[in-house]
Amino acid sequence: AQTMEPLEELRDTIFTEAKGLLGVEDSDVEGFFNNFHKHELTSTALNNFRMDLISRVNEKVDVGALIFSSVRDTMTDLFGPDIAAQKSINIVIHQPDDKNIPPIHRDGDLTSNFGTVVWVPLVHCFGTKGVTILDRKNSQRGTELFLSDEEGSEAELDRFTARHWESVDMKFGQVLIFWGPLLHDVPINTEGQTRWTLNHRYKNVFSPYDLHGIPDYYRVLELSPLSRLGLELEKERFAKELS
């Protein structure tokens, strides 16, 4: 990440609120997250904990703005000054050997082929504790198999991705920014530690939207001065048309 402070504020907030929900005292952030599975929450209890945690964190900080501010230069190089961000926040917690994980997928189908995913590890993510992704070249063939209805395509996709997945080894303070349509996967975590991550989506405000747009899925995060002027005029014209 280009700037650590926003990510540190974000992780400290999640740490504090998570401890409060569990009613525990702990000063070791990394140890608390890595050993979270030792609290032995059931699948239902874990999901309730995660949803409560998301609600609490959302009340304390603007997650989308903090993540964006940590990689501002990179994001504005990609999108320009007019930035839309995913409205909801997504804290992902996968305990060791938890098979309740999403299948191979891509994000561009619903949220936009013109956007990126910013994946933020809150702990050291390595091996099966990380995420795997196909690069642009291999994602094209993988997507053909992913969308195919032909018999045997699912098995072929598994064989293809097994050969071409790229695994990440990332510590807290690093982020992975990738194009939404790229195929990616979260493997079953067999590393003996709990996986804690965030993922958030961004795009240019004026780029095309797919099934999810503004204001249901995205919100305007930043606008250039010129865009603000133009939108103000649009609002005035729209108001006159309604009157």
Short mmCIF file of N, CA and C in Angstrom, two decimals, residues 31-191:
data_model
loop_
_atom_site.label_atom_id
_atom_site.label_comp_id
_atom_site.label_asym_id
_atom_site.label_seq_id
_atom_site.Cartn_x
_atom_site.Cartn_y
_atom_site.Cartn_z
N GLY A 31 -2.04 -11.85 16.43
CA GLY A 31 -2.33 -13.09 17.14
C GLY A 31 -3.83 -13.30 17.32
N PHE A 32 -4.55 -12.22 17.61
CA PHE A 32 -6.00 -12.32 17.78
C PHE A 32 -6.66 -12.80 16.50
N PHE A 33 -6.29 -12.20 15.37
CA PHE A 33 -6.89 -12.59 14.09
C PHE A 33 -6.48 -14.02 13.70
N ASN A 34 -5.18 -14.31 13.77
CA ASN A 34 -4.70 -15.63 13.35
C ASN A 34 -5.30 -16.77 14.17
N ASN A 35 -5.51 -16.53 15.45
CA ASN A 35 -5.99 -17.58 16.35
C ASN A 35 -7.48 -17.47 16.67
N PHE A 36 -8.18 -16.73 15.83
CA PHE A 36 -9.60 -16.50 16.08
C PHE A 36 -10.39 -17.80 16.15
N HIS A 37 -9.98 -18.81 15.39
CA HIS A 37 -10.71 -20.08 15.36
C HIS A 37 -10.72 -20.78 16.72
N LYS A 38 -9.82 -20.40 17.61
CA LYS A 38 -9.77 -21.03 18.93
C LYS A 38 -10.96 -20.64 19.80
N HIS A 39 -11.72 -19.63 19.37
CA HIS A 39 -12.96 -19.30 20.08
C HIS A 39 -14.07 -20.30 19.73
N GLU A 40 -13.83 -21.12 18.71
CA GLU A 40 -14.70 -22.25 18.36
C GLU A 40 -16.15 -21.81 18.11
N LEU A 41 -16.31 -20.78 17.29
CA LEU A 41 -17.64 -20.36 16.89
C LEU A 41 -18.19 -21.31 15.84
N THR A 42 -19.45 -21.66 15.96
CA THR A 42 -20.10 -22.47 14.93
C THR A 42 -20.29 -21.62 13.67
N SER A 43 -20.67 -22.25 12.57
CA SER A 43 -20.88 -21.51 11.32
C SER A 43 -21.92 -20.42 11.49
N THR A 44 -23.02 -20.73 12.18
CA THR A 44 -24.08 -19.74 12.40
C THR A 44 -23.59 -18.62 13.29
N ALA A 45 -22.90 -18.98 14.37
CA ALA A 45 -22.39 -17.96 15.29
C ALA A 45 -21.35 -17.08 14.60
N LEU A 46 -20.52 -17.68 13.76
CA LEU A 46 -19.50 -16.92 13.05
C LEU A 46 -20.15 -15.93 12.09
N ASN A 47 -21.17 -16.37 11.37
CA ASN A 47 -21.84 -15.47 10.43
C ASN A 47 -22.52 -14.32 11.17
N ASN A 48 -23.17 -14.62 12.31
CA ASN A 48 -23.79 -13.56 13.10
C ASN A 48 -22.74 -12.59 13.64
N PHE A 49 -21.62 -13.14 14.09
CA PHE A 49 -20.52 -12.30 14.57
C PHE A 49 -20.02 -11.39 13.45
N ARG A 50 -19.83 -11.94 12.27
CA ARG A 50 -19.31 -11.17 11.14
C ARG A 50 -20.27 -10.05 10.75
N MET A 51 -21.56 -10.33 10.70
CA MET A 51 -22.54 -9.30 10.33
C MET A 51 -22.61 -8.21 11.39
N ASP A 52 -22.56 -8.59 12.67
CA ASP A 52 -22.54 -7.59 13.74
C ASP A 52 -21.26 -6.74 13.67
N LEU A 53 -20.15 -7.39 13.36
CA LEU A 53 -18.88 -6.68 13.25
C LEU A 53 -18.92 -5.68 12.10
N ILE A 54 -19.44 -6.10 10.96
CA ILE A 54 -19.56 -5.20 9.81
C ILE A 54 -20.40 -3.98 10.19
N SER A 55 -21.50 -4.21 10.88
CA SER A 55 -22.37 -3.10 11.28
C SER A 55 -21.64 -2.14 12.21
N ARG A 56 -20.92 -2.67 13.17
CA ARG A 56 -20.20 -1.83 14.13
C ARG A 56 -19.09 -1.02 13.44
N VAL A 57 -18.33 -1.70 12.59
CA VAL A 57 -17.22 -1.02 11.92
C VAL A 57 -17.75 0.06 10.99
N ASN A 58 -18.85 -0.23 10.33
CA ASN A 58 -19.45 0.73 9.41
C ASN A 58 -19.89 2.00 10.13
N GLU A 59 -20.28 1.87 11.39
CA GLU A 59 -20.67 3.04 12.18
C GLU A 59 -19.47 3.87 12.62
N LYS A 60 -18.30 3.23 12.70
CA LYS A 60 -17.12 3.91 13.24
C LYS A 60 -16.29 4.62 12.17
N VAL A 61 -16.12 3.96 11.03
CA VAL A 61 -15.22 4.51 10.00
C VAL A 61 -15.84 4.31 8.62
N ASP A 62 -15.33 5.07 7.66
CA ASP A 62 -15.72 4.91 6.26
C ASP A 62 -14.69 3.98 5.62
N VAL A 63 -15.04 2.70 5.53
CA VAL A 63 -14.08 1.70 5.05
C VAL A 63 -13.63 1.98 3.63
N GLY A 64 -14.59 2.28 2.74
CA GLY A 64 -14.25 2.54 1.35
C GLY A 64 -13.29 3.71 1.19
N ALA A 65 -13.49 4.76 1.97
CA ALA A 65 -12.63 5.93 1.88
C ALA A 65 -11.24 5.64 2.43
N LEU A 66 -11.16 4.86 3.50
CA LEU A 66 -9.85 4.53 4.08
C LEU A 66 -9.03 3.67 3.13
N ILE A 67 -9.66 2.64 2.55
CA ILE A 67 -8.93 1.80 1.61
C ILE A 67 -8.48 2.63 0.41
N PHE A 68 -9.39 3.45 -0.11
CA PHE A 68 -9.06 4.28 -1.26
C PHE A 68 -7.90 5.23 -0.95
N SER A 69 -7.91 5.84 0.22
CA SER A 69 -6.86 6.81 0.55
C SER A 69 -5.50 6.14 0.68
N SER A 70 -5.48 4.84 0.94
CA SER A 70 -4.19 4.14 1.06
C SER A 70 -3.57 3.87 -0.32
N VAL A 71 -4.40 3.88 -1.37
CA VAL A 71 -3.91 3.59 -2.73
C VAL A 71 -4.39 4.66 -3.71
N ARG A 72 -4.55 5.86 -3.23
CA ARG A 72 -5.14 6.95 -4.02
C ARG A 72 -4.42 7.15 -5.36
N ASP A 73 -3.10 7.22 -5.35
CA ASP A 73 -2.38 7.52 -6.59
C ASP A 73 -2.62 6.45 -7.64
N THR A 74 -2.57 5.20 -7.23
CA THR A 74 -2.80 4.10 -8.17
C THR A 74 -4.22 4.14 -8.72
N MET A 75 -5.19 4.39 -7.86
CA MET A 75 -6.58 4.38 -8.29
C MET A 75 -6.89 5.55 -9.23
N THR A 76 -6.35 6.72 -8.95
CA THR A 76 -6.61 7.85 -9.84
C THR A 76 -5.87 7.70 -11.16
N ASP A 77 -4.74 6.99 -11.15
CA ASP A 77 -4.08 6.67 -12.42
C ASP A 77 -4.97 5.76 -13.27
N LEU A 78 -5.70 4.86 -12.61
CA LEU A 78 -6.57 3.93 -13.32
C LEU A 78 -7.86 4.59 -13.78
N PHE A 79 -8.47 5.39 -12.92
CA PHE A 79 -9.84 5.85 -13.14
C PHE A 79 -9.98 7.35 -13.36
N GLY A 80 -8.96 8.14 -13.07
CA GLY A 80 -9.13 9.57 -13.06
C GLY A 80 -9.68 10.04 -11.72
N PRO A 81 -10.10 11.31 -11.61
CA PRO A 81 -10.49 11.87 -10.32
C PRO A 81 -11.92 11.57 -9.89
N ASP A 82 -12.73 10.97 -10.76
CA ASP A 82 -14.14 10.73 -10.45
C ASP A 82 -14.32 9.27 -10.04
N ILE A 83 -14.43 9.02 -8.74
CA ILE A 83 -14.37 7.67 -8.21
C ILE A 83 -15.70 7.26 -7.57
N ALA A 84 -16.19 6.09 -7.96
CA ALA A 84 -17.33 5.46 -7.29
C ALA A 84 -16.81 4.28 -6.49
N ALA A 85 -17.37 4.09 -5.31
CA ALA A 85 -16.95 3.00 -4.43
C ALA A 85 -18.14 2.14 -4.05
N GLN A 86 -17.88 0.89 -3.82
CA GLN A 86 -18.90 -0.02 -3.31
C GLN A 86 -19.48 0.53 -2.01
N LYS A 87 -20.80 0.48 -1.86
CA LYS A 87 -21.43 1.03 -0.66
C LYS A 87 -21.22 0.14 0.56
N SER A 88 -21.41 -1.14 0.38
CA SER A 88 -21.31 -2.05 1.52
C SER A 88 -19.86 -2.39 1.80
N ILE A 89 -19.60 -2.82 3.02
CA ILE A 89 -18.26 -3.30 3.35
C ILE A 89 -18.32 -4.81 3.49
N ASN A 90 -17.21 -5.45 3.24
CA ASN A 90 -17.19 -6.91 3.27
C ASN A 90 -15.97 -7.38 4.04
N ILE A 91 -16.18 -7.83 5.26
CA ILE A 91 -15.14 -8.45 6.07
C ILE A 91 -15.29 -9.95 5.90
N VAL A 92 -14.22 -10.61 5.50
CA VAL A 92 -14.26 -12.05 5.24
C VAL A 92 -13.42 -12.76 6.28
N ILE A 93 -14.01 -13.75 6.92
CA ILE A 93 -13.32 -14.54 7.95
C ILE A 93 -13.45 -16.01 7.58
N HIS A 94 -12.33 -16.66 7.30
CA HIS A 94 -12.35 -18.09 7.00
C HIS A 94 -11.46 -18.82 8.00
N GLN A 95 -12.07 -19.64 8.82
CA GLN A 95 -11.32 -20.42 9.79
C GLN A 95 -10.67 -21.62 9.09
N PRO A 96 -9.66 -22.21 9.72
CA PRO A 96 -8.99 -23.36 9.08
C PRO A 96 -9.97 -24.47 8.71
N ASP A 97 -9.80 -25.00 7.50
CA ASP A 97 -10.56 -26.14 6.98
C ASP A 97 -12.06 -25.84 6.80
N ASP A 98 -12.43 -24.57 6.83
CA ASP A 98 -13.82 -24.18 6.60
C ASP A 98 -14.15 -24.36 5.12
N LYS A 99 -15.11 -25.22 4.83
CA LYS A 99 -15.48 -25.49 3.44
C LYS A 99 -16.58 -24.55 2.93
N ASN A 100 -17.03 -23.64 3.76
CA ASN A 100 -18.07 -22.68 3.37
C ASN A 100 -17.41 -21.48 2.69
N ILE A 101 -16.96 -21.69 1.48
CA ILE A 101 -16.24 -20.67 0.72
C ILE A 101 -16.92 -20.50 -0.64
N PRO A 102 -16.77 -19.33 -1.26
CA PRO A 102 -17.39 -19.11 -2.57
C PRO A 102 -16.70 -19.95 -3.63
N PRO A 103 -17.41 -20.33 -4.69
CA PRO A 103 -16.77 -21.06 -5.81
C PRO A 103 -15.92 -20.12 -6.64
N ILE A 104 -15.21 -20.67 -7.59
CA ILE A 104 -14.48 -19.85 -8.56
C ILE A 104 -15.44 -18.84 -9.17
N HIS A 105 -15.01 -17.58 -9.24
CA HIS A 105 -15.94 -16.56 -9.73
C HIS A 105 -15.17 -15.37 -10.30
N ARG A 106 -15.91 -14.46 -10.88
CA ARG A 106 -15.37 -13.17 -11.31
C ARG A 106 -16.38 -12.10 -10.91
N ASP A 107 -15.92 -10.89 -10.69
CA ASP A 107 -16.78 -9.84 -10.16
C ASP A 107 -17.41 -8.97 -11.23
N GLY A 108 -16.88 -9.03 -12.45
CA GLY A 108 -17.37 -8.15 -13.49
C GLY A 108 -18.78 -8.47 -13.96
N ASP A 109 -19.27 -9.69 -13.72
CA ASP A 109 -20.58 -10.08 -14.21
C ASP A 109 -21.69 -9.19 -13.65
N LEU A 110 -21.57 -8.80 -12.39
CA LEU A 110 -22.63 -8.03 -11.75
C LEU A 110 -22.24 -6.58 -11.51
N THR A 111 -21.02 -6.36 -11.08
CA THR A 111 -20.68 -5.03 -10.57
C THR A 111 -20.08 -4.11 -11.62
N SER A 112 -19.46 -4.60 -12.65
CA SER A 112 -18.99 -3.78 -13.76
C SER A 112 -17.70 -4.34 -14.32
N ASN A 113 -17.63 -4.42 -15.65
CA ASN A 113 -16.37 -4.80 -16.30
C ASN A 113 -15.38 -3.64 -16.32
N PHE A 114 -15.79 -2.50 -15.81
CA PHE A 114 -14.93 -1.31 -15.82
C PHE A 114 -14.39 -1.00 -14.43
N GLY A 115 -14.45 -1.98 -13.52
CA GLY A 115 -14.03 -1.72 -12.16
C GLY A 115 -12.91 -2.62 -11.69
N THR A 116 -12.41 -2.32 -10.52
CA THR A 116 -11.38 -3.13 -9.89
C THR A 116 -11.85 -3.62 -8.53
N VAL A 117 -11.24 -4.69 -8.10
CA VAL A 117 -11.40 -5.18 -6.73
C VAL A 117 -10.12 -4.85 -5.97
N VAL A 118 -10.26 -4.30 -4.79
CA VAL A 118 -9.11 -4.08 -3.93
C VAL A 118 -9.21 -5.09 -2.78
N TRP A 119 -8.27 -6.00 -2.73
CA TRP A 119 -8.25 -7.09 -1.74
C TRP A 119 -7.22 -6.74 -0.68
N VAL A 120 -7.67 -6.69 0.57
CA VAL A 120 -6.83 -6.21 1.67
C VAL A 120 -6.69 -7.30 2.72
N PRO A 121 -5.51 -7.89 2.88
CA PRO A 121 -5.31 -8.86 3.95
C PRO A 121 -5.11 -8.14 5.29
N LEU A 122 -5.76 -8.63 6.32
CA LEU A 122 -5.56 -8.07 7.66
C LEU A 122 -4.52 -8.85 8.44
N VAL A 123 -4.08 -9.97 7.87
CA VAL A 123 -3.03 -10.81 8.45
C VAL A 123 -2.13 -11.26 7.31
N HIS A 124 -1.05 -11.94 7.64
CA HIS A 124 -0.19 -12.51 6.61
C HIS A 124 -0.96 -13.62 5.90
N CYS A 125 -1.22 -13.46 4.61
CA CYS A 125 -1.95 -14.45 3.83
C CYS A 125 -0.97 -15.13 2.87
N PHE A 126 -0.86 -16.43 3.00
CA PHE A 126 0.10 -17.20 2.22
C PHE A 126 -0.50 -18.58 1.94
N GLY A 127 0.00 -19.25 0.91
CA GLY A 127 -0.48 -20.58 0.59
C GLY A 127 -1.99 -20.60 0.43
N THR A 128 -2.64 -21.56 1.07
CA THR A 128 -4.10 -21.67 0.98
C THR A 128 -4.81 -20.64 1.84
N LYS A 129 -4.06 -19.87 2.61
CA LYS A 129 -4.66 -18.80 3.41
C LYS A 129 -4.85 -17.54 2.58
N GLY A 130 -4.34 -17.55 1.36
CA GLY A 130 -4.43 -16.38 0.50
C GLY A 130 -5.55 -16.50 -0.52
N VAL A 131 -5.35 -15.86 -1.65
CA VAL A 131 -6.30 -15.91 -2.76
C VAL A 131 -5.51 -16.33 -3.99
N THR A 132 -6.17 -17.00 -4.93
CA THR A 132 -5.53 -17.37 -6.19
C THR A 132 -6.28 -16.68 -7.33
N ILE A 133 -5.54 -16.36 -8.39
CA ILE A 133 -6.13 -15.56 -9.47
C ILE A 133 -5.49 -15.96 -10.80
N LEU A 134 -6.25 -15.83 -11.88
CA LEU A 134 -5.71 -16.03 -13.22
C LEU A 134 -5.31 -14.69 -13.81
N ASP A 135 -4.17 -14.67 -14.51
CA ASP A 135 -3.78 -13.43 -15.17
C ASP A 135 -4.66 -13.21 -16.39
N ARG A 136 -4.48 -12.08 -17.06
CA ARG A 136 -5.36 -11.69 -18.18
C ARG A 136 -5.38 -12.76 -19.28
N LYS A 137 -4.23 -13.28 -19.65
CA LYS A 137 -4.14 -14.25 -20.73
C LYS A 137 -4.90 -15.53 -20.37
N ASN A 138 -4.62 -16.08 -19.19
CA ASN A 138 -5.25 -17.34 -18.80
C ASN A 138 -6.70 -17.16 -18.38
N SER A 139 -7.05 -15.96 -17.93
CA SER A 139 -8.43 -15.72 -17.52
C SER A 139 -9.37 -15.78 -18.72
N GLN A 140 -8.87 -15.44 -19.92
CA GLN A 140 -9.71 -15.49 -21.11
C GLN A 140 -10.15 -16.94 -21.39
N ARG A 141 -9.21 -17.88 -21.36
CA ARG A 141 -9.55 -19.29 -21.58
C ARG A 141 -10.36 -19.82 -20.39
N GLY A 142 -9.98 -19.42 -19.19
CA GLY A 142 -10.71 -19.86 -18.01
C GLY A 142 -12.16 -19.40 -18.04
N THR A 143 -12.38 -18.18 -18.51
CA THR A 143 -13.74 -17.64 -18.58
C THR A 143 -14.57 -18.41 -19.60
N GLU A 144 -13.96 -18.80 -20.72
CA GLU A 144 -14.68 -19.61 -21.71
C GLU A 144 -15.18 -20.91 -21.08
N LEU A 145 -14.33 -21.55 -20.29
CA LEU A 145 -14.73 -22.79 -19.61
C LEU A 145 -15.75 -22.50 -18.52
N PHE A 146 -15.56 -21.39 -17.82
CA PHE A 146 -16.44 -20.99 -16.72
C PHE A 146 -17.87 -20.76 -17.22
N LEU A 147 -18.01 -20.20 -18.42
CA LEU A 147 -19.33 -19.87 -18.97
C LEU A 147 -19.91 -20.98 -19.83
N SER A 148 -19.12 -22.01 -20.10
CA SER A 148 -19.55 -23.06 -21.00
C SER A 148 -20.57 -23.99 -20.36
N ASP A 149 -21.54 -24.42 -21.19
CA ASP A 149 -22.53 -25.41 -20.75
C ASP A 149 -22.20 -26.80 -21.26
N GLU A 150 -21.07 -26.93 -21.93
CA GLU A 150 -20.71 -28.22 -22.51
C GLU A 150 -20.34 -29.23 -21.42
N GLU A 151 -20.65 -30.48 -21.69
CA GLU A 151 -20.33 -31.54 -20.74
C GLU A 151 -18.82 -31.63 -20.53
N GLY A 152 -18.42 -31.71 -19.29
CA GLY A 152 -17.01 -31.82 -18.96
C GLY A 152 -16.29 -30.50 -18.79
N SER A 153 -16.98 -29.38 -19.08
CA SER A 153 -16.30 -28.07 -18.99
C SER A 153 -15.92 -27.72 -17.55
N GLU A 154 -16.75 -28.12 -16.59
CA GLU A 154 -16.44 -27.82 -15.19
C GLU A 154 -15.18 -28.54 -14.73
N ALA A 155 -15.06 -29.81 -15.11
CA ALA A 155 -13.86 -30.57 -14.76
C ALA A 155 -12.64 -30.00 -15.48
N GLU A 156 -12.82 -29.58 -16.73
CA GLU A 156 -11.72 -28.99 -17.48
C GLU A 156 -11.29 -27.67 -16.86
N LEU A 157 -12.27 -26.90 -16.36
CA LEU A 157 -11.95 -25.65 -15.68
C LEU A 157 -11.10 -25.93 -14.44
N ASP A 158 -11.47 -26.93 -13.67
CA ASP A 158 -10.69 -27.29 -12.47
C ASP A 158 -9.27 -27.66 -12.84
N ARG A 159 -9.10 -28.43 -13.91
CA ARG A 159 -7.75 -28.83 -14.34
C ARG A 159 -6.96 -27.63 -14.84
N PHE A 160 -7.66 -26.76 -15.59
CA PHE A 160 -6.98 -25.60 -16.17
C PHE A 160 -6.52 -24.64 -15.06
N THR A 161 -7.43 -24.34 -14.13
CA THR A 161 -7.06 -23.40 -13.06
C THR A 161 -5.99 -23.97 -12.16
N ALA A 162 -6.02 -25.29 -11.93
CA ALA A 162 -4.99 -25.91 -11.09
C ALA A 162 -3.60 -25.71 -11.69
N ARG A 163 -3.53 -25.65 -13.01
CA ARG A 163 -2.23 -25.46 -13.68
C ARG A 163 -1.81 -24.00 -13.71
N HIS A 164 -2.78 -23.09 -13.72
CA HIS A 164 -2.44 -21.70 -14.02
C HIS A 164 -2.73 -20.70 -12.89
N TRP A 165 -3.32 -21.14 -11.80
CA TRP A 165 -3.55 -20.20 -10.70
C TRP A 165 -2.25 -19.52 -10.28
N GLU A 166 -2.34 -18.26 -9.95
CA GLU A 166 -1.23 -17.54 -9.32
C GLU A 166 -1.63 -17.24 -7.88
N SER A 167 -0.87 -17.76 -6.92
CA SER A 167 -1.17 -17.55 -5.52
C SER A 167 -0.45 -16.30 -5.03
N VAL A 168 -1.05 -15.63 -4.05
CA VAL A 168 -0.42 -14.44 -3.50
C VAL A 168 0.16 -14.76 -2.13
N ASP A 169 1.23 -14.09 -1.80
CA ASP A 169 1.83 -14.13 -0.46
C ASP A 169 1.93 -12.67 -0.02
N MET A 170 0.99 -12.26 0.83
CA MET A 170 0.88 -10.84 1.17
C MET A 170 0.73 -10.67 2.68
N LYS A 171 1.37 -9.64 3.18
CA LYS A 171 1.26 -9.30 4.59
C LYS A 171 0.37 -8.08 4.75
N PHE A 172 -0.08 -7.85 5.98
CA PHE A 172 -0.86 -6.64 6.24
C PHE A 172 -0.04 -5.41 5.84
N GLY A 173 -0.72 -4.47 5.19
CA GLY A 173 -0.04 -3.28 4.67
C GLY A 173 0.13 -3.33 3.18
N GLN A 174 -0.02 -4.53 2.60
CA GLN A 174 -0.03 -4.70 1.15
C GLN A 174 -1.47 -4.87 0.69
N VAL A 175 -1.76 -4.48 -0.54
CA VAL A 175 -3.09 -4.70 -1.11
C VAL A 175 -2.93 -5.24 -2.52
N LEU A 176 -3.91 -5.99 -2.95
CA LEU A 176 -3.95 -6.52 -4.31
C LEU A 176 -5.08 -5.82 -5.05
N ILE A 177 -4.75 -5.16 -6.15
CA ILE A 177 -5.74 -4.49 -6.99
C ILE A 177 -5.83 -5.27 -8.29
N PHE A 178 -7.02 -5.80 -8.60
CA PHE A 178 -7.14 -6.56 -9.82
C PHE A 178 -8.46 -6.24 -10.53
N TRP A 179 -8.44 -6.45 -11.84
CA TRP A 179 -9.58 -6.18 -12.71
C TRP A 179 -10.72 -7.13 -12.38
N GLY A 180 -11.94 -6.61 -12.23
CA GLY A 180 -13.08 -7.41 -11.81
C GLY A 180 -13.36 -8.65 -12.62
N PRO A 181 -13.25 -8.62 -13.98
CA PRO A 181 -13.57 -9.82 -14.76
C PRO A 181 -12.57 -10.97 -14.63
N LEU A 182 -11.43 -10.77 -13.99
CA LEU A 182 -10.47 -11.87 -13.87
C LEU A 182 -11.02 -12.95 -12.94
N LEU A 183 -10.90 -14.19 -13.35
CA LEU A 183 -11.32 -15.31 -12.51
C LEU A 183 -10.42 -15.41 -11.29
N HIS A 184 -11.03 -15.62 -10.13
CA HIS A 184 -10.25 -15.81 -8.91
C HIS A 184 -10.96 -16.76 -7.97
N ASP A 185 -10.23 -17.20 -6.97
CA ASP A 185 -10.75 -18.24 -6.09
C ASP A 185 -10.17 -18.05 -4.70
N VAL A 186 -10.97 -18.40 -3.71
CA VAL A 186 -10.50 -18.42 -2.32
C VAL A 186 -10.45 -19.89 -1.90
N PRO A 187 -9.26 -20.47 -1.82
CA PRO A 187 -9.18 -21.91 -1.51
C PRO A 187 -9.54 -22.21 -0.06
N ILE A 188 -9.83 -23.47 0.19
CA ILE A 188 -10.03 -23.91 1.58
C ILE A 188 -8.73 -23.66 2.34
N ASN A 189 -8.84 -22.99 3.46
CA ASN A 189 -7.68 -22.57 4.23
C ASN A 189 -7.17 -23.74 5.09
N THR A 190 -6.02 -24.27 4.73
CA THR A 190 -5.46 -25.41 5.46
C THR A 190 -4.18 -25.03 6.23
N GLU A 191 -3.99 -23.74 6.48
CA GLU A 191 -2.74 -23.28 7.08
C GLU A 191 -2.75 -23.26 8.61
#
